[in-house]
XYZ file of C-alpha atoms in Angstrom:
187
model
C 100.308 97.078 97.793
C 100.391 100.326 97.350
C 96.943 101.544 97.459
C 95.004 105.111 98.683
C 91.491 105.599 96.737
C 91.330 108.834 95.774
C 94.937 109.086 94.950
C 94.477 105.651 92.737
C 91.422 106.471 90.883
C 93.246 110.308 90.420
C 96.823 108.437 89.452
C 94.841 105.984 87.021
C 92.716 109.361 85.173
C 96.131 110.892 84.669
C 98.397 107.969 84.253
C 96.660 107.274 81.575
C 97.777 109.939 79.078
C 101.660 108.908 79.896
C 101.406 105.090 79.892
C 102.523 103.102 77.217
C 100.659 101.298 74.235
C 98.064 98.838 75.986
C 98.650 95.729 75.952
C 97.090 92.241 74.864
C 94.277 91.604 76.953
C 94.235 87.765 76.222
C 98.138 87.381 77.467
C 97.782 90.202 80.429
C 96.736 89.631 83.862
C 94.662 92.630 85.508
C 97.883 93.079 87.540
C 99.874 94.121 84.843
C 96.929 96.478 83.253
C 96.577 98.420 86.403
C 100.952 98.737 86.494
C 101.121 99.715 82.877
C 98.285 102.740 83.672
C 99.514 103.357 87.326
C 103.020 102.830 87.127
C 103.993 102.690 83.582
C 105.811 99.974 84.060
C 105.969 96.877 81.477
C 103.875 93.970 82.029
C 104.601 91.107 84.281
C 105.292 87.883 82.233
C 102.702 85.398 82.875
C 104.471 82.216 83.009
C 106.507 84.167 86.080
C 103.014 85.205 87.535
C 101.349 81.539 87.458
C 104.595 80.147 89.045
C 104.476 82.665 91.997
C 100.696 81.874 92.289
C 101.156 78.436 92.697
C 103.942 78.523 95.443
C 102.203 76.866 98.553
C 102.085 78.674 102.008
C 104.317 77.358 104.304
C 103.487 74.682 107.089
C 102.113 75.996 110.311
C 102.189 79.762 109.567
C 100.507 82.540 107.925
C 101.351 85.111 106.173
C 100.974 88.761 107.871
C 100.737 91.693 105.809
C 101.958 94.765 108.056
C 99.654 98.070 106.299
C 100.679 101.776 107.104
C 100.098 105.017 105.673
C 102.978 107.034 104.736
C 104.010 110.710 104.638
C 102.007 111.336 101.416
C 99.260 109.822 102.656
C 99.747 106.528 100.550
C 99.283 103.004 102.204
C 102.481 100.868 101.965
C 102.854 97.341 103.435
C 105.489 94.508 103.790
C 105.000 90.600 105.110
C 106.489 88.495 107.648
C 105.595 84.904 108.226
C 104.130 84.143 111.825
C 102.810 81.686 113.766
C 98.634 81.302 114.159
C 98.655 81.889 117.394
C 100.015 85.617 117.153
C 96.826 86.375 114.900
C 94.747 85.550 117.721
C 94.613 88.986 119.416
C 96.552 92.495 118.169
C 98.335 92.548 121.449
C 99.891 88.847 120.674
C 101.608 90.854 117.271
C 105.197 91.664 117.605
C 106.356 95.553 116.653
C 108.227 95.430 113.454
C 110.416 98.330 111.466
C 111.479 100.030 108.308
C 113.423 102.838 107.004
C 111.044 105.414 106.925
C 113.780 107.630 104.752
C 112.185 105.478 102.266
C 108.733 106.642 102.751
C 109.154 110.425 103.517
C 108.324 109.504 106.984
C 112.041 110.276 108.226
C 115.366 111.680 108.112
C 118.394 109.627 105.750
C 120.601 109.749 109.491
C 117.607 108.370 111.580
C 115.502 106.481 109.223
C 113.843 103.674 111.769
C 110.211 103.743 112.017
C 108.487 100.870 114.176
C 104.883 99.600 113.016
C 103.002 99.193 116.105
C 99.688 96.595 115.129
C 96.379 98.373 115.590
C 94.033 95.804 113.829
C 93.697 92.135 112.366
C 91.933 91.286 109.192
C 91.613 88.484 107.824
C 93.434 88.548 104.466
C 91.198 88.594 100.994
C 94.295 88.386 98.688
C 95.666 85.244 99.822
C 92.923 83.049 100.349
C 93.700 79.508 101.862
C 92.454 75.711 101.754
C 93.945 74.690 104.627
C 92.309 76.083 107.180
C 94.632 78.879 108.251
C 93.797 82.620 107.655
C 96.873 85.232 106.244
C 95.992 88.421 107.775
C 96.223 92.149 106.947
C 97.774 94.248 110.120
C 97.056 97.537 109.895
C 99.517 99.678 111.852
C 100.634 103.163 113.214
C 103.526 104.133 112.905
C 106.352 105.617 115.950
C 109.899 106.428 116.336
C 112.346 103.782 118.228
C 111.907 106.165 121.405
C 108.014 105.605 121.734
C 106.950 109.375 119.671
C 104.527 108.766 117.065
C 105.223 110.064 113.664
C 103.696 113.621 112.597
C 101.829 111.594 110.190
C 100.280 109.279 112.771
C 96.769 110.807 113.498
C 95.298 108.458 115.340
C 98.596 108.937 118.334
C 96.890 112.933 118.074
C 93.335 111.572 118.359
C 93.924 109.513 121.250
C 95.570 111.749 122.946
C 92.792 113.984 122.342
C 90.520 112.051 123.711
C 92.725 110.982 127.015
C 91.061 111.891 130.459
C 87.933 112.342 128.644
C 86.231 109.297 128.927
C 82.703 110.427 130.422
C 82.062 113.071 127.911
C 79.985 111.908 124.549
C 82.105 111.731 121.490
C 80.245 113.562 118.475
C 82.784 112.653 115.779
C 85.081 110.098 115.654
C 88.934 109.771 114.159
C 89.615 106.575 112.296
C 92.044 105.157 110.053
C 90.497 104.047 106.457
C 91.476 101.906 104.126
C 90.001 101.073 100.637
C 91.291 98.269 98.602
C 90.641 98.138 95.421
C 90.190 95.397 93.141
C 92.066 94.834 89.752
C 89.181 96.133 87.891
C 89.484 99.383 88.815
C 86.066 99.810 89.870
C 85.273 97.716 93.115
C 86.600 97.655 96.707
């Protein structure tokens, strides 16, 4: 889920002229329409996508999708499978990692980067019947020894803003996301 909104509407414009031949609309999901423009990569078979879709969630836990921004300023994401309870509240979310050589975000000899949970949203991609709610976690992002990352801006902002509590905030920083829908044209 690798999605930014200006760099995905600017990657689809110029993608375009470098993808190859479209492909069948009646055999193609919208997944594999956005890869072939984005990505250039071949479509997804969709006897392999139906099978995937149908998989059921498993018993007693969700499904949490960790979301970060990375060095270029792209949103990446990975899941882990939790209990309810620990979608209750941001502080009940454990810390998780990644190799952040992976994501320009550090060096090959240091690579760990730990996803600290900022805020819970319910999940729009993998609606359920069973009364449970996946969630999107959307994270910053810090070395092992507590430092955020030099692409962490919200660490900067609230450090900023530290000590001055009293005083009226004119502007404020936040972390956006916008995610798009396979149509291309709709959050």
């Amino acid at each position: 889920m690798k999605l930014s909104s200006a760099l995905f509407l600017a990657s689809i414009a110029t993608a375009s002229a470098f993808a190859p031949s479209p492909v069948n609309p009646r055999t193609a999901s919208s997944l594999n329409v956005v890869l072939n423009k984005v990505t250039g990569q071949s479509p997804l078979d969709p006897s392999v996508i139906d099978k995937y879709d149908k998989l059921s969630f498993p018993d007693g836990k969700i499904l949490a999708e960790y979301v970060w921004v990375d060095a270029e300023g792209n949103t990446r994401s990975k899941t882990r499978t939790l209990t309810p309870d620990k979608a209750e509240a941001v502080e009940n979310l454990p810390k998780w990692n990644f190799d952040g050589s992976s994501t320009g975000q550090a060096p090959g000899d240091d690579s760990e980067v730990i996803l600290r949970p900022c805020a819970i949203y319910k999940d729009p991609f993998r609606p359920r019947a069973d009364g449970l709610a996946n969630i999107l976690v959307m994270c910053d992002t810090w070395t092992p020894s507590g430092e955020a990352l030099e692409t962490n801006s919200r660490a900067y902002a609230v450090k900023t803003f530290e000590g001055h509590e009293d005083e009226v905030v004119w502007f404020g920083m936040e972390q956006e996301f916008t995610l798009f829908n396979l149509d291309e044209r709709t959050p």
